[in-house]
Coordinates of C-alpha atoms in Angstrom, one line a residue:
Chain A
A6 CA 0.0 13.6 -11.7
Q7 CA 2.3 10.8 -10.7
S8 CA 1.5 7.3 -11.8
V9 CA 2.9 3.7 -11.7
T10 CA 2.7 1.2 -14.4
Q11 CA 3.2 -2.5 -14.0
P12 CA 3.0 -3.8 -17.6
D13 CA 2.7 -7.5 -16.7
I14 CA -0.6 -8.5 -15.1
H15 CA 0.5 -12.2 -14.7
I16 CA 3.9 -13.8 -14.8
T17 CA 4.6 -17.6 -14.6
V18 CA 8.0 -18.7 -13.5
S19 CA 9.4 -22.2 -12.8
E20 CA 10.6 -22.9 -9.3
G21 CA 14.3 -22.2 -9.1
A22 CA 14.3 -19.9 -12.2
S23 CA 15.1 -16.2 -12.0
L24 CA 12.5 -13.5 -11.8
E25 CA 12.1 -9.9 -13.0
L26 CA 9.0 -7.8 -12.4
R27 CA 8.8 -4.5 -14.2
C28 CA 7.7 -1.2 -12.8
N29 CA 7.7 2.2 -14.6
Y30 CA 6.8 5.4 -12.9
S31 CA 5.9 9.0 -13.8
Y32 CA 7.2 11.5 -11.4
G33 CA 8.6 15.0 -11.4
A34 CA 11.3 14.8 -8.8
T35 CA 13.5 12.2 -7.1
P36 CA 10.9 9.6 -6.2
Y37 CA 10.4 7.4 -3.2
L38 CA 9.9 3.9 -4.6
F39 CA 8.7 0.8 -3.0
W40 CA 7.9 -2.9 -3.7
Y41 CA 5.2 -4.6 -1.6
V42 CA 4.0 -8.2 -1.6
Q43 CA 0.5 -9.3 -0.8
S44 CA -0.5 -12.9 -0.2
P45 CA -4.2 -13.8 -0.7
G46 CA -6.5 -12.1 1.7
Q47 CA -3.6 -10.4 3.5
G48 CA -2.2 -6.9 4.0
L49 CA 0.9 -5.5 2.3
Q50 CA 4.4 -6.4 3.3
L51 CA 7.3 -4.2 2.3
L52 CA 10.0 -6.0 0.3
L53 CA 12.3 -3.1 -0.3
K54 CA 12.5 0.7 -0.8
Y55 CA 14.5 3.3 -2.5
F56 CA 14.8 6.8 -1.1
S57 CA 18.3 7.9 -2.3
G58 CA 21.9 6.8 -2.8
D59 CA 22.9 3.4 -4.2
T60 CA 20.5 2.6 -7.1
L61 CA 20.6 -1.1 -6.4
V62 CA 18.7 -1.9 -3.2
Q63 CA 18.5 -5.2 -1.3
G64 CA 15.3 -6.3 0.4
I65 CA 13.9 -9.2 2.3
K66 CA 13.5 -12.8 1.1
G67 CA 16.4 -12.4 -1.4
F68 CA 14.8 -9.7 -3.5
E69 CA 16.6 -6.7 -5.0
A70 CA 15.6 -3.8 -7.2
E71 CA 17.4 -1.3 -9.4
F72 CA 16.4 2.3 -9.8
K73 CA 17.1 3.6 -13.3
R74 CA 16.3 7.3 -13.6
S75 CA 16.9 7.4 -17.3
Q76 CA 14.3 4.7 -17.9
S77 CA 11.9 5.8 -15.1
S78 CA 12.0 2.2 -13.9
F79 CA 12.4 0.3 -10.6
N80 CA 12.4 -3.4 -11.6
L81 CA 12.3 -6.1 -9.0
R82 CA 14.5 -9.2 -9.3
K83 CA 15.2 -12.5 -7.6
P84 CA 17.8 -15.0 -8.8
S85 CA 15.9 -18.1 -7.8
V86 CA 12.2 -18.2 -6.9
H87 CA 10.6 -20.5 -4.4
W88 CA 7.0 -21.8 -4.4
S89 CA 6.3 -19.5 -1.4
D90 CA 7.0 -16.4 -3.6
A91 CA 3.7 -16.9 -5.4
A92 CA 1.7 -13.8 -4.5
E93 CA 0.7 -10.3 -5.8
Y94 CA 3.4 -7.8 -6.1
F95 CA 2.9 -4.0 -6.1
C96 CA 5.2 -1.2 -7.0
A97 CA 4.5 2.2 -5.4
V98 CA 5.8 5.7 -5.5
G99 CA 5.7 8.3 -2.7
P100 CA 3.9 11.7 -3.1
Y101 CA 5.5 14.9 -4.5
S102 CA 5.1 16.8 -1.3
G103 CA 5.8 14.2 1.3
G104 CA 7.9 11.3 2.2
G105 CA 8.0 7.5 2.3
A106 CA 5.2 7.2 4.8
D107 CA 2.7 9.6 3.1
G108 CA 0.0 8.7 0.6
L109 CA 1.4 6.3 -2.0
T110 CA 0.4 5.7 -5.6
F111 CA 0.4 2.0 -6.4
G112 CA 0.5 0.2 -9.6
K113 CA -2.2 -2.4 -10.4
G114 CA 0.0 -5.3 -9.4
T115 CA 1.6 -8.3 -11.0
H116 CA 0.3 -11.8 -10.1
L117 CA 3.2 -14.2 -9.8
I118 CA 2.6 -17.9 -10.4
I119 CA 5.3 -20.5 -9.6
Q120 CA 5.3 -23.7 -11.6
P121 CA 6.8 -26.8 -9.9
Chain B
D26 CA 4.9 -5.7 19.8
A27 CA 1.6 -5.6 18.1
G28 CA 1.6 -4.4 14.6
V29 CA -1.2 -2.5 12.9
T30 CA -4.6 -4.0 13.9
Q31 CA -7.9 -3.6 12.0
S32 CA -11.4 -4.5 12.9
P33 CA -13.6 -6.1 11.9
T34 CA -11.9 -8.5 9.4
H35 CA -15.0 -8.9 7.3
L36 CA -18.2 -7.0 7.0
I37 CA -21.3 -7.2 4.9
K38 CA -23.5 -4.1 4.5
T39 CA -26.5 -3.1 2.3
R40 CA -26.5 -0.3 -0.2
G41 CA -27.3 3.0 1.4
Q42 CA -26.1 2.0 4.8
Q43 CA -23.2 3.5 6.7
V44 CA -20.1 1.6 7.9
T45 CA -17.3 2.3 10.4
L46 CA -13.9 0.6 10.2
R47 CA -11.3 0.8 12.9
C48 CA -7.5 0.8 13.1
S49 CA -5.0 0.8 15.8
P50 CA -1.5 1.8 14.8
K51 CA 1.7 0.1 15.5
S52 CA 3.2 0.9 18.9
G53 CA 5.2 4.2 18.7
H54 CA 3.3 5.4 15.6
D55 CA 1.2 8.5 15.5
T56 CA 0.0 8.7 11.9
V57 CA -2.7 6.6 10.2
S58 CA -3.4 6.4 6.5
W59 CA -6.3 4.6 4.9
Y60 CA -6.4 2.9 1.5
Q61 CA -9.1 1.2 -0.6
Q62 CA -8.2 -1.9 -2.6
A63 CA -10.8 -3.0 -5.1
L64 CA -10.6 -6.6 -6.4
G65 CA -7.8 -7.0 -8.8
Q66 CA -6.5 -3.5 -8.3
G67 CA -3.7 -1.8 -6.4
P68 CA -4.5 0.1 -3.2
Q69 CA -5.7 3.7 -3.6
F70 CA -5.0 6.3 -1.0
I71 CA -8.0 7.7 0.8
F72 CA -6.6 10.0 3.5
Q73 CA -4.1 10.4 6.3
Y74 CA -4.6 11.5 9.9
Y75 CA -2.1 13.1 12.2
E76 CA -2.8 15.0 15.5
E77 CA -6.5 14.2 15.0
E78 CA -6.6 16.1 11.8
E79 CA -6.9 15.1 8.1
R80 CA -3.5 16.0 6.6
Q81 CA -3.7 14.6 3.1
R82 CA -6.6 13.3 1.0
G83 CA -6.8 11.3 -2.2
N84 CA -9.5 11.5 -4.8
F85 CA -12.4 10.2 -2.8
P86 CA -15.9 11.7 -2.3
D87 CA -17.0 13.3 0.9
R88 CA -19.0 10.1 1.7
F89 CA -15.6 8.9 3.0
S90 CA -14.7 10.5 6.3
G91 CA -12.4 9.7 9.2
H92 CA -11.4 10.4 12.7
Q93 CA -8.4 10.0 14.8
F94 CA -8.5 9.7 18.6
P95 CA -6.0 10.9 21.2
N96 CA -4.5 7.4 21.5
Y97 CA -3.7 7.6 17.7
S98 CA -6.3 5.0 16.7
S99 CA -8.5 5.9 13.8
E100 CA -11.9 5.2 12.2
L101 CA -12.9 5.3 8.6
N102 CA -16.6 6.1 7.9
V103 CA -18.4 5.6 4.7
N104 CA -21.9 6.9 4.2
A105 CA -24.5 6.0 1.7
L106 CA -22.8 2.8 0.6
L107 CA -22.6 1.9 -3.0
L108 CA -21.9 -1.5 -4.6
G109 CA -18.7 0.0 -5.8
D110 CA -17.5 0.5 -2.3
S111 CA -16.9 -3.2 -1.9
A112 CA -13.2 -3.6 -1.4
L113 CA -10.4 -4.4 1.0
Y114 CA -9.8 -1.4 3.2
L115 CA -6.2 -1.2 4.4
C116 CA -4.8 0.9 7.3
A117 CA -1.2 1.9 7.4
S118 CA 0.6 3.5 10.3
S119 CA 3.8 5.5 10.6
N120 CA 5.6 8.1 12.7
Y121 CA 5.0 11.6 11.4
R122 CA 8.4 13.0 12.4
D123 CA 10.2 10.2 10.5
R124 CA 7.9 10.1 7.5
V125 CA 10.5 11.5 5.0
I126 CA 12.9 8.7 5.7
T127 CA 10.7 5.8 6.5
E128 CA 7.8 3.8 5.3
A129 CA 4.3 2.9 6.6
F130 CA 3.3 -0.5 8.0
F131 CA 0.1 -2.0 6.8
G132 CA -2.6 -4.0 8.6
Q133 CA -4.3 -7.1 7.3
G134 CA -7.3 -5.1 6.1
T135 CA -11.1 -5.2 6.5
R136 CA -13.0 -6.9 3.7
L137 CA -16.2 -4.9 3.0
T138 CA -18.9 -6.3 0.9
V139 CA -21.9 -4.2 -0.1
V140 CA -25.0 -6.0 -1.3

């Protein structure tokens, strides 16, 4: 069965510093990969997605992620974080049989704290 | 253009009761998926509806059932509520024809508390 691991439950970063959130997946084929962000009490907002092609994908709010097949990873990065980036971040993978809009498997999330 | 809308936003129910949650998809979308997000966890896929039929299902018991209406809106029903059903229930909509190349859009969720 497919799975997603986000090894860091909490990460604390100073405002203006760079950020990298880790995501590893287990999947038997070329995966559909996503990063979502969730603010407290809110739904999920898509930051970026990888379906195929260029392994470095750009998203909204200055985020980017790199797909590394050899490492089964899809890490999220941002060069300089802002206090408004404090939120919960989820990595997700699409199903074997379907596409990007079918039932996703999510990781448990990484809680990002921004220090002033 | 309204996005995905869910109602109610919050709900408190007693163990053993039944609950119905509602979702209206984004304009132009015909497919609705439901997720359960327990506190401190990532969302878990419950099922997906297209053309008024359940197309995919995650690992959830039969107490969880759904329905899709001709206008593409959907309901999630949970029978015989357990304390463990307390969670944020998220609805996501998409267009079935484009599902291989696109992603789903999520609503704000319904917070269900079972006491």
